[in-house]
Coordinates of C-alpha atoms and ligand atoms in Angstrom, one line a residue:
M1 CA -11.8 35.3 -8.5
T2 CA -13.4 36.2 -5.3
V3 CA -10.7 34.5 -2.2
H4 CA -12.6 33.6 0.7
S5 CA -10.4 33.6 4.2
I6 CA -12.7 31.7 6.0
T7 CA -13.5 31.7 10.1
T8 CA -13.0 28.1 11.5
S9 CA -12.1 26.0 14.4
P10 CA -10.0 22.9 14.9
F11 CA -10.6 19.0 15.2
A12 CA -8.9 16.9 18.0
D13 CA -8.8 13.8 15.7
Q14 CA -6.2 15.6 12.5
R15 CA -3.2 13.7 13.0
P16 CA -2.5 11.4 10.1
G17 CA -2.0 7.6 10.6
T18 CA 0.2 5.2 8.2
S19 CA -0.4 6.9 4.8
G20 CA -2.6 10.5 5.2
L21 CA -6.0 11.1 7.4
R22 CA -8.8 8.4 6.5
K23 CA -12.1 8.5 8.9
R24 CA -15.6 7.8 8.1
T25 CA -17.0 9.2 5.8
T26 CA -19.3 11.3 8.2
V27 CA -16.7 12.8 9.1
F28 CA -14.9 14.7 6.3
Q29 CA -18.5 15.7 5.4
Q30 CA -18.8 17.4 8.3
T31 CA -18.6 21.4 8.4
H32 CA -14.8 22.9 7.2
Y33 CA -13.4 19.1 8.2
L34 CA -12.5 18.8 5.3
E35 CA -11.5 22.4 4.0
N36 CA -9.3 22.5 7.7
F37 CA -7.5 19.9 7.0
V38 CA -6.9 20.9 3.3
Q39 CA -5.3 23.9 5.2
A40 CA -2.5 22.5 7.0
L41 CA -0.5 20.4 4.8
L42 CA -0.9 24.0 2.2
D43 CA 0.3 25.6 5.1
V44 CA 3.2 22.9 6.1
A45 CA 3.7 22.3 1.8
S46 CA 4.0 26.0 0.9
L47 CA 4.5 26.3 -1.9
P48 CA 5.7 29.1 -4.4
P49 CA 3.4 30.6 -6.2
D50 CA 4.4 29.1 -9.3
A51 CA 3.7 25.9 -8.5
T52 CA 1.7 23.2 -10.0
L53 CA -0.1 20.6 -8.1
V54 CA -1.6 16.8 -8.5
V55 CA -4.9 16.7 -7.6
G56 CA -7.5 13.7 -7.6
G57 CA -8.4 10.1 -6.5
D58 CA -9.7 6.9 -6.4
G59 CA -12.7 7.4 -7.0
R60 CA -15.3 6.5 -3.6
F61 CA -17.8 8.1 -2.5
H62 CA -17.6 12.0 -1.8
N63 CA -14.1 12.4 -4.7
R64 CA -15.5 14.4 -6.8
E65 CA -16.8 17.5 -4.0
A66 CA -13.9 17.2 -2.4
T67 CA -12.2 17.0 -5.6
E68 CA -13.5 20.8 -5.9
T69 CA -13.8 21.8 -3.1
I70 CA -8.9 21.2 -3.3
I71 CA -9.1 22.6 -6.5
R72 CA -10.6 26.3 -5.0
M73 CA -9.1 26.4 -2.0
A74 CA -5.7 25.2 -4.5
A75 CA -6.7 28.9 -6.6
G76 CA -7.5 30.5 -2.7
N77 CA -4.4 29.8 -1.7
G78 CA -2.2 31.2 -5.1
I79 CA -1.0 28.1 -6.6
T80 CA -1.8 29.1 -10.4
H81 CA -1.8 25.1 -12.1
V82 CA -3.9 22.6 -10.6
I83 CA -4.0 18.9 -12.7
V84 CA -6.9 16.9 -12.2
G85 CA -7.4 13.4 -13.3
R86 CA -10.4 12.8 -15.7
A87 CA -13.5 13.3 -13.7
G88 CA -11.1 13.6 -10.1
L89 CA -9.9 10.3 -10.8
L90 CA -6.4 9.1 -10.1
S91 CA -4.5 5.9 -9.0
T92 CA -2.1 5.9 -6.7
P93 CA 1.0 5.7 -8.2
A94 CA -0.6 7.0 -11.5
A95 CA -1.3 10.6 -9.3
S96 CA 2.5 9.6 -8.3
H97 CA 3.9 9.1 -11.9
L98 CA 2.3 12.9 -12.7
I99 CA 3.7 14.8 -9.5
R100 CA 7.5 12.8 -10.4
S101 CA 6.8 14.3 -14.0
G102 CA 7.0 18.3 -12.7
A103 CA 4.7 19.0 -10.7
H104 CA 5.7 20.8 -6.9
G105 CA 2.6 18.3 -4.6
G106 CA -0.3 15.9 -4.9
I107 CA -2.9 15.3 -3.2
I108 CA -4.7 11.7 -3.4
L109 CA -8.0 11.6 -1.5
S110 CA -8.4 7.3 -1.3
A111 CA -8.7 5.4 2.2
S112 CA -7.0 3.1 -0.1
H113 CA -8.4 -0.6 0.5
N114 CA -11.0 0.6 3.3
P115 CA -14.0 -0.4 2.6
G116 CA -15.9 2.8 1.1
G117 CA -19.5 4.4 0.3
P118 CA -21.6 6.9 2.9
N119 CA -21.3 4.4 5.2
G120 CA -17.6 3.7 4.5
D121 CA -14.0 5.7 4.9
F122 CA -12.7 8.4 3.5
G123 CA -9.1 10.6 2.9
I124 CA -7.1 12.2 1.9
K125 CA -2.8 12.4 1.9
Y126 CA -0.5 14.8 0.6
N127 CA 2.1 13.7 -1.8
T128 CA 5.5 15.9 -2.0
G129 CA 7.3 17.4 -5.4
N130 CA 10.3 13.2 -5.6
G131 CA 6.1 12.0 -6.4
G132 CA 5.7 10.4 -2.5
P133 CA 4.3 9.9 0.7
A134 CA 5.2 12.7 2.6
P135 CA 7.6 12.3 5.2
E136 CA 7.2 12.0 9.2
S137 CA 8.7 15.3 9.8
F138 CA 5.3 17.0 7.4
T139 CA 2.6 14.9 9.0
N140 CA 3.7 16.0 12.6
E141 CA 3.9 19.1 11.3
V142 CA 0.7 19.2 9.2
A143 CA -1.0 17.1 12.5
E144 CA 0.2 20.7 14.8
R145 CA -0.8 23.5 12.3
A146 CA -4.5 21.2 12.3
R147 CA -4.6 21.4 16.1
V148 CA -4.3 25.6 16.0
I149 CA -6.3 25.8 13.1
Q150 CA -8.8 29.4 13.3
Q151 CA -9.3 29.6 9.2
Y152 CA -8.9 28.6 5.6
T153 CA -8.5 30.5 2.2
I154 CA -11.3 29.3 0.0
A155 CA -11.3 31.3 -3.6
D156 CA -15.0 31.9 -6.0
L157 CA -14.7 30.4 -9.1
P158 CA -17.0 29.6 -11.7
P159 CA -18.5 26.6 -12.6
F160 CA -15.8 24.5 -14.3
N161 CA -15.1 20.9 -15.0
L162 CA -13.7 17.7 -14.9
D163 CA -15.0 15.7 -17.0
D164 CA -13.6 17.3 -20.1
L165 CA -9.9 16.6 -21.4
G166 CA -7.5 19.8 -22.5
T167 CA -6.9 23.4 -20.0
Q168 CA -9.7 25.9 -18.5
Q169 CA -7.7 29.4 -17.5
I170 CA -10.7 30.4 -14.4
G171 CA -9.2 33.7 -13.0
P172 CA -4.7 32.8 -12.1
L173 CA -5.6 29.9 -12.2
R174 CA -5.2 26.6 -15.1
L175 CA -6.9 23.6 -14.8
E176 CA -5.7 20.9 -16.2
V177 CA -7.9 18.0 -16.8
V178 CA -6.1 14.5 -18.0
D179 CA -6.1 11.8 -19.4
P180 CA -6.0 8.9 -15.5
V181 CA -4.2 6.4 -18.3
S182 CA -2.2 7.6 -20.6
A183 CA 0.3 8.6 -19.0
Y184 CA 0.6 5.6 -16.6
A185 CA 0.4 3.7 -19.0
A186 CA 3.0 4.1 -21.7
L187 CA 5.4 4.9 -18.4
M188 CA 4.9 0.6 -17.8
E189 CA 5.5 -0.4 -21.7
S190 CA 8.8 1.5 -20.7
L191 CA 9.8 -0.6 -18.2
F192 CA 8.1 -4.2 -19.0
D193 CA 9.3 -6.2 -22.3
F194 CA 5.1 -6.2 -24.1
D195 CA 6.0 -7.9 -26.7
A196 CA 6.8 -10.7 -25.3
I197 CA 3.5 -10.6 -22.8
S198 CA 1.6 -9.6 -25.7
G199 CA 2.9 -12.9 -26.6
L200 CA 2.1 -15.2 -23.8
F201 CA -1.1 -14.3 -24.0
A202 CA -1.1 -15.1 -27.5
S203 CA 0.2 -18.9 -26.8
G204 CA -3.5 -19.1 -24.8
F205 CA -2.2 -17.8 -22.0
R206 CA -5.2 -17.3 -19.5
M207 CA -5.4 -14.3 -17.2
R208 CA -7.9 -12.8 -14.4
F209 CA -7.1 -10.1 -13.1
D210 CA -9.7 -8.8 -10.5
A211 CA -10.1 -5.3 -9.8
M212 CA -12.7 -5.0 -7.2
H213 CA -14.4 -2.2 -8.6
A214 CA -11.9 0.1 -7.7
I215 CA -9.2 2.2 -9.7
T216 CA -7.9 0.1 -11.6
G217 CA -10.1 -1.2 -14.0
P218 CA -9.8 1.4 -16.8
Y219 CA -5.9 0.7 -15.7
A220 CA -6.5 -3.3 -16.5
V221 CA -8.9 -3.4 -19.1
E222 CA -6.0 -0.1 -21.2
I223 CA -3.1 -1.6 -20.4
L224 CA -4.2 -5.7 -20.2
E225 CA -6.8 -6.5 -22.6
R226 CA -6.6 -3.8 -25.3
R227 CA -2.7 -2.9 -25.4
L228 CA -1.6 -6.3 -24.4
G229 CA -4.6 -8.4 -26.1
A230 CA -5.8 -10.4 -22.9
L231 CA -8.9 -11.7 -24.2
S232 CA -11.9 -9.8 -22.5
G233 CA -12.8 -10.4 -19.9
T234 CA -10.2 -11.0 -18.6
V235 CA -10.4 -8.3 -16.0
I236 CA -13.8 -8.6 -14.3
N237 CA -15.7 -5.9 -11.2
R238 CA -13.6 -3.4 -14.0
V239 CA -16.4 -0.8 -13.1
P240 CA -14.9 1.9 -10.2
L241 CA -17.9 2.4 -8.2
P242 CA -18.9 4.6 -5.3
D243 CA -19.0 2.0 -3.0
F244 CA -17.4 -0.3 -4.2
G245 CA -20.0 -2.5 -5.6
G246 CA -20.3 -2.7 -1.7
G247 CA -17.3 -5.0 -1.6
H248 CA -13.6 -4.6 0.6
P249 CA -11.2 -3.6 -1.8
D250 CA -8.5 -5.7 0.0
P251 CA -6.8 -7.6 -2.3
N252 CA -6.3 -10.9 -0.3
L253 CA -7.9 -13.9 -0.3
T254 CA -10.6 -13.2 2.2
Y255 CA -12.2 -10.1 -0.3
A256 CA -11.2 -10.9 -3.6
H257 CA -12.9 -13.8 -3.3
D258 CA -14.5 -14.4 -6.5
L259 CA -10.6 -14.3 -8.1
V260 CA -9.8 -16.4 -5.4
E261 CA -12.7 -19.2 -5.9
E262 CA -12.0 -19.3 -9.8
L263 CA -8.4 -19.6 -9.8
F264 CA -8.6 -22.8 -6.7
G265 CA -11.1 -24.0 -9.3
S266 CA -11.9 -26.8 -11.5
D267 CA -11.6 -24.2 -14.9
A268 CA -8.8 -21.8 -12.8
P269 CA -6.7 -19.0 -15.6
D270 CA -3.3 -19.8 -15.8
F271 CA -2.6 -16.8 -13.6
G272 CA -4.6 -14.2 -11.1
A273 CA -4.4 -11.0 -9.1
A274 CA -6.2 -8.0 -7.9
S275 CA -5.8 -4.7 -6.8
D276 CA -7.0 -2.3 -4.2
G277 CA -9.9 1.0 -4.2
D278 CA -6.4 3.4 -5.0
G279 CA -4.0 0.8 -7.4
D280 CA -1.1 0.9 -5.4
R281 CA -1.5 -3.4 -4.0
N282 CA -1.4 -6.2 -5.7
M283 CA -2.7 -9.9 -5.0
I284 CA -0.6 -12.4 -7.0
L285 CA -2.4 -15.9 -7.4
G286 CA -0.8 -19.0 -10.1
Q287 CA -3.1 -22.0 -11.2
R288 CA -4.6 -23.3 -7.0
F289 CA -1.4 -21.0 -5.6
F290 CA -1.2 -18.3 -3.5
V291 CA 2.1 -16.4 -3.5
T292 CA 2.6 -14.5 0.2
P293 CA 3.8 -10.6 -0.7
S294 CA 7.0 -11.1 0.9
D295 CA 7.4 -14.0 -1.7
S296 CA 6.5 -12.2 -4.7
L297 CA 9.3 -9.7 -4.0
A298 CA 12.2 -11.9 -3.3
V299 CA 11.0 -13.5 -6.2
L300 CA 10.6 -9.8 -8.4
A301 CA 14.5 -9.1 -6.4
A302 CA 15.9 -12.1 -7.8
N303 CA 14.4 -12.3 -11.5
A304 CA 14.6 -7.9 -12.2
T305 CA 17.3 -8.8 -14.4
L306 CA 15.1 -10.8 -16.6
V307 CA 12.9 -7.6 -17.4
P308 CA 14.0 -4.6 -19.7
G309 CA 13.5 -2.1 -17.2
Y310 CA 15.4 -3.5 -14.0
A311 CA 18.0 -5.6 -16.3
R312 CA 20.3 -2.9 -15.4
G313 CA 20.6 -4.2 -12.3
L314 CA 19.7 -3.1 -8.5
A315 CA 21.2 -1.5 -5.9
G316 CA 19.8 -2.6 -3.3
V317 CA 16.4 -3.9 -1.6
A318 CA 13.9 -2.7 1.1
R319 CA 11.0 -4.2 3.3
S320 CA 9.0 -2.6 6.3
M321 CA 10.2 -5.3 9.2
P322 CA 6.9 -6.7 9.8
T323 CA 7.7 -8.4 5.6
S324 CA 9.1 -11.9 6.4
A325 CA 13.4 -11.7 4.9
A326 CA 12.3 -13.9 1.9
V327 CA 14.2 -10.7 0.3
D328 CA 17.3 -10.6 2.7
A329 CA 18.2 -13.7 1.1
V330 CA 17.8 -12.6 -2.2
A331 CA 20.0 -9.3 -1.5
E332 CA 22.7 -11.6 0.4
S333 CA 23.6 -13.5 -2.8
L334 CA 23.0 -10.7 -5.2
G335 CA 25.5 -8.7 -2.8
I336 CA 22.8 -5.6 -2.6
P337 CA 21.7 -3.7 0.7
C338 CA 18.3 -4.4 1.9
F339 CA 17.7 -2.1 4.0
E340 CA 14.8 -2.7 6.4
T341 CA 11.7 0.7 8.0
P342 CA 8.8 0.9 9.6
T343 CA 5.1 0.0 8.1
G344 CA 4.7 3.0 6.2
W345 CA 5.5 3.6 2.1
K346 CA 6.8 6.8 3.3
F347 CA 10.1 4.9 4.7
F348 CA 11.1 4.3 1.5
G349 CA 11.6 7.2 0.0
N350 CA 14.3 8.6 0.3
L351 CA 15.9 5.0 0.0
L352 CA 14.9 5.4 -3.3
D353 CA 16.4 9.0 -4.1
A354 CA 18.8 8.7 -2.9
G355 CA 19.5 5.9 -5.4
R356 CA 20.5 3.2 -2.3
I357 CA 17.5 1.1 -3.2
T358 CA 15.8 -0.2 -6.9
L359 CA 12.4 -2.5 -4.9
C360 CA 10.9 -2.5 -2.0
G361 CA 7.8 -4.2 -1.1
E362 CA 5.6 -4.2 2.3
E363 CA 3.4 -7.8 3.6
S364 CA 0.5 -6.0 3.0
F365 CA 0.3 -6.5 -0.6
G366 CA 2.0 -3.6 -1.6
T367 CA 5.3 -3.7 -4.3
G368 CA 7.1 -1.8 -5.6
S369 CA 10.0 -0.1 -7.4
D370 CA 12.4 3.7 -8.4
H371 CA 9.8 4.1 -11.2
V372 CA 7.1 6.2 -8.9
R373 CA 7.5 6.6 -5.2
E374 CA 4.2 4.8 -3.9
K375 CA 3.9 0.8 -4.6
D376 CA 2.0 -0.1 -7.8
G377 CA -0.9 -2.6 -8.2
L378 CA -0.5 -3.0 -11.9
W379 CA 2.9 -3.0 -12.1
A380 CA 4.1 -6.0 -10.1
V381 CA 1.0 -8.6 -12.6
L382 CA 3.0 -6.6 -15.1
F383 CA 6.6 -8.1 -13.1
W384 CA 5.0 -11.2 -12.9
L385 CA 3.4 -11.5 -16.6
N386 CA 6.6 -10.6 -17.7
I387 CA 9.1 -12.8 -15.8
V388 CA 6.3 -15.9 -16.5
A389 CA 7.3 -14.7 -20.1
E390 CA 10.9 -15.1 -20.3
R391 CA 11.6 -17.8 -17.9
G392 CA 8.0 -19.8 -19.6
Q393 CA 7.3 -21.1 -16.6
T394 CA 4.2 -21.7 -14.3
V395 CA 4.4 -18.9 -11.2
E396 CA 4.2 -22.4 -8.1
A397 CA 7.4 -23.9 -10.2
I398 CA 9.0 -19.9 -10.5
V399 CA 8.2 -20.0 -6.4
R400 CA 8.8 -23.6 -5.2
E401 CA 12.5 -23.1 -7.0
H402 CA 12.9 -19.7 -5.4
W403 CA 12.2 -21.0 -2.6
A404 CA 14.5 -24.4 -3.3
R405 CA 17.3 -22.2 -4.0
F406 CA 17.0 -19.4 -1.0
G407 CA 15.3 -21.3 1.7
R408 CA 11.6 -20.1 2.2
N409 CA 10.1 -18.0 5.3
Y410 CA 6.7 -19.0 6.1
Y411 CA 4.7 -15.9 7.2
T412 CA 1.3 -15.4 8.3
R413 CA -0.4 -12.4 10.1
Y414 CA -3.8 -12.4 11.7
D415 CA -5.5 -9.3 12.1
Y416 CA -7.9 -8.3 15.0
E417 CA -9.7 -5.2 13.2
G418 CA -11.9 -2.6 16.1
V419 CA -10.9 -4.5 19.3
P420 CA -10.9 -1.6 22.2
T421 CA -8.5 0.7 21.9
E422 CA -8.2 0.3 25.5
A423 CA -7.5 -3.4 25.4
A424 CA -5.3 -3.4 22.5
N425 CA -2.5 -0.9 24.5
D426 CA -2.8 -3.4 27.1
V427 CA -1.8 -5.9 24.7
M428 CA 0.7 -4.3 23.7
A429 CA 1.9 -2.9 27.6
H430 CA 1.9 -6.9 28.6
L431 CA 4.3 -8.1 26.0
R432 CA 6.4 -5.0 26.6
A433 CA 6.6 -5.8 30.0
Q434 CA 8.6 -8.4 29.4
F435 CA 11.5 -7.8 27.4
A436 CA 13.8 -7.7 30.0
T437 CA 13.2 -11.4 31.0
L438 CA 12.3 -13.4 27.5
P439 CA 15.8 -13.0 26.0
G440 CA 17.5 -16.4 26.9
T441 CA 13.8 -18.2 28.0
V442 CA 12.8 -21.4 25.2
V443 CA 9.7 -21.4 24.2
A444 CA 8.0 -23.4 21.4
S445 CA 11.6 -25.1 21.0
R446 CA 12.3 -22.7 20.1
R447 CA 15.9 -19.6 22.0
V448 CA 14.3 -16.7 22.0
R449 CA 16.9 -14.1 20.7
S450 CA 16.0 -10.4 21.5
A451 CA 13.0 -8.8 22.4
D452 CA 12.1 -5.0 21.8
D453 CA 10.3 -1.8 20.4
F454 CA 11.5 -1.7 16.6
S455 CA 12.8 1.4 15.6
Y456 CA 14.7 3.0 13.1
T457 CA 17.3 5.3 12.2
D458 CA 17.0 6.4 8.6
P459 CA 20.9 6.0 6.5
V460 CA 19.5 9.7 4.2
D461 CA 18.3 11.8 6.9
G462 CA 19.6 11.0 9.6
S463 CA 15.6 11.0 11.6
V464 CA 14.4 8.1 14.2
S465 CA 11.2 6.5 14.4
E466 CA 10.5 4.5 17.4
N467 CA 7.6 2.5 18.7
Q468 CA 7.4 1.0 15.5
G469 CA 6.3 -2.4 16.2
I470 CA 7.2 -5.0 19.3
R471 CA 9.3 -7.9 17.7
V472 CA 10.4 -11.1 19.7
L473 CA 12.9 -12.6 17.5
F474 CA 14.5 -16.3 17.8
D475 CA 18.1 -18.2 17.8
D476 CA 16.6 -19.9 14.2
D477 CA 15.2 -16.8 12.4
A478 CA 12.0 -17.0 13.2
R479 CA 9.9 -14.1 14.2
I480 CA 6.6 -13.4 16.3
V481 CA 5.7 -8.9 15.6
F482 CA 3.0 -7.2 17.1
R483 CA 1.6 -3.6 16.0
L484 CA -1.8 -1.6 16.0
S485 CA -3.0 -0.7 12.4
G486 CA -3.0 3.0 11.6
T487 CA -5.0 2.4 8.8
G488 CA -7.9 1.6 10.2
T489 CA -10.8 4.0 11.9
E490 CA -13.0 2.4 14.1
G491 CA -11.6 1.8 17.2
A492 CA -7.6 -0.6 17.2
T493 CA -6.7 -3.5 15.3
I494 CA -3.5 -5.2 15.3
R495 CA -1.8 -7.3 13.4
L496 CA 1.0 -10.4 14.6
Y497 CA 3.2 -11.3 12.1
I498 CA 4.6 -15.0 12.6
E499 CA 7.2 -16.5 10.7
S500 CA 10.1 -19.0 10.4
R501 CA 12.7 -19.8 7.8
E502 CA 14.0 -23.1 6.8
T503 CA 15.9 -24.0 3.9
D504 CA 15.4 -27.9 4.8
A505 CA 14.2 -29.4 0.6
T506 CA 12.2 -32.1 2.5
R507 CA 10.8 -29.0 4.7
L508 CA 9.9 -26.2 1.5
G509 CA 6.7 -27.6 1.1
M510 CA 4.8 -27.7 4.7
D511 CA 0.6 -26.0 5.2
T512 CA 2.0 -22.6 6.2
S513 CA -1.0 -23.6 9.2
V514 CA 1.0 -27.0 9.9
A515 CA 4.6 -24.8 9.4
L516 CA 3.9 -21.8 11.6
A517 CA 0.6 -23.6 14.6
E518 CA 3.5 -23.9 17.5
L519 CA 4.7 -20.3 17.3
V520 CA 0.7 -18.9 16.7
T521 CA 0.1 -20.4 19.5
T522 CA 2.6 -18.8 22.1
A523 CA 2.4 -15.4 20.1
L524 CA -1.2 -16.0 21.7
S525 CA -0.1 -17.2 25.7
M526 CA 2.5 -14.4 25.4
S527 CA 0.6 -11.5 24.8
D528 CA -3.2 -13.0 26.2
L529 CA -3.9 -10.8 22.9
V530 CA -7.9 -13.6 23.6
G531 CA -7.5 -12.7 28.0
R532 CA -7.2 -9.3 27.6
T533 CA -9.8 -8.7 24.1
G534 CA -11.6 -11.1 24.4
R535 CA -11.2 -11.6 21.1
R536 CA -10.9 -15.7 19.8
E537 CA -10.2 -15.6 16.7
P538 CA -8.7 -13.4 14.5
T539 CA -10.8 -11.1 12.3
V540 CA -8.6 -12.1 9.1
I541 CA -5.6 -14.4 8.7
T542 CA -3.0 -13.4 5.5
Ligands
LIG601 C1 -0.9 1.5 3.5 C2 1.1 2.5 3.9 C3 1.5 1.2 4.2 C4 1.0 0.0 5.3 C5 -0.2 -0.4 4.7 C6 -0.8 -0.6 6.4 O1 -1.4 0.7 2.9 O2 1.2 2.7 2.8 O3 3.0 0.9 4.1 O4 2.1 -0.9 5.1 O5 -1.1 0.6 4.2 O6 -0.6 -0.9 7.3 P1 -0.9 -0.5 8.5 O7 -0.4 -2.3 9.8 O8 -0.6 0.9 10.1 O9 -2.7 -0.7 8.6 P2 -2.2 1.2 2.0 O10 -1.9 1.5 0.4 O11 -3.4 1.9 2.6 O12 -1.7 3.0 1.9

């Protein structure tokens, strides 16, 4: 094995965002671009010589080439054991599980829910030995390293085979190609009551799972159809494609349209679900009924003890700041702590590692637990199926009962994608300029309690993350939140999150857009968003 030191020069844009580095595929295809970033990751990770590294991705265009390059760089950097999913494929939660099963870290290739293909997006991130996304201190160091990088190290390896399971010894490198699904499927079997869920399917319960031509197809076919006996064909768009079939693999009401049409149609199945590009997001639907991700987290928390893996109860729960406070009400009633973190799964890691929380989730269709250190799409689906099997009720009935017991948090999110960065910053500056004057004023028939930039002090390591979104909080617990996305690749994306809390039993069944109309109008006028961006309508409403 010959090792080469290649001279390079830095790229100015290699600062990881909410979840790793995400850019246009063409950006990643530039000479040295991927290599520079991988070298920066490996330098900061500074793994011991006997380290095991997991490598895999969501199968999008450029996945295989990037996987091969990373394997050569790992060998060049003295790593002696690489575990890779067959064909370079691993869903994000499956990668997290493999890392936790004895590796020192892992490199995951994905731009998650962003479209793929030669004209789409590509991404890369590093997960530490706990299986979770590297913390901000790590990603900041990577950005600093990438900013000054002058060379990277890569080994010349003979051709290696990523398509057959087994171990290949290539000089000092032990390359282990593993089945991407089996360890993950076994983990799911250890958490959920597969007999109860199989019984549900055997009784005629009908489900549709939309894999959106992304990574979860093989996982969902194995678990839902083969192991749990769901009807063949339950999983649609099941073959992973490098460009996701031209679709946008984001499981929401806009992009999972095949599924939504069927679940809101006349012959709708009992249950619908979808996952995203890399398998960590989920959307849950009942018959003609949409469960908001914030409500989904709250329902899982309230029903957790029905599920074998969580029968012992929950240590605590956490949600990201923009996520609705629905789970807070459950935590209060259970007498367990509820943490509010910034957006980004990496902020849950310390709380999970310290055993302070068991479940966590985000409004952005992410839900997870201490079983891995990533959010987990199929896990959430199985959790719901287990609850449905135990309670013998429809999804809609479960959620309506939940609202009656805990109150309802009406919730919506407006996304304005591809806004010029200057205009987006201007909107945020305009809101900040009102921090001093807003408190005490009455808008949308509500009194503003406070207006600020959300700042988080990690209760485990004391690290502080500032400027994590602008919050306008009202006396009646309604909220308006603005933040700029950290996962987009074109200009800026403004996210506007609106929430109001209702406990009056006669007002729990309203249409969300009606319940929140006044707050939306207030948010738009307070921010002067239309005037400052020229955008009359959001790109997506969830
Ligand atoms: C990532 C993060 C999530 C975050 C989401 C949206 O998810 O892991 O924690 O909520 O991005 O982030 P933003 O609002 O900054 O775009 P994923 O599924 O894209 O990896």
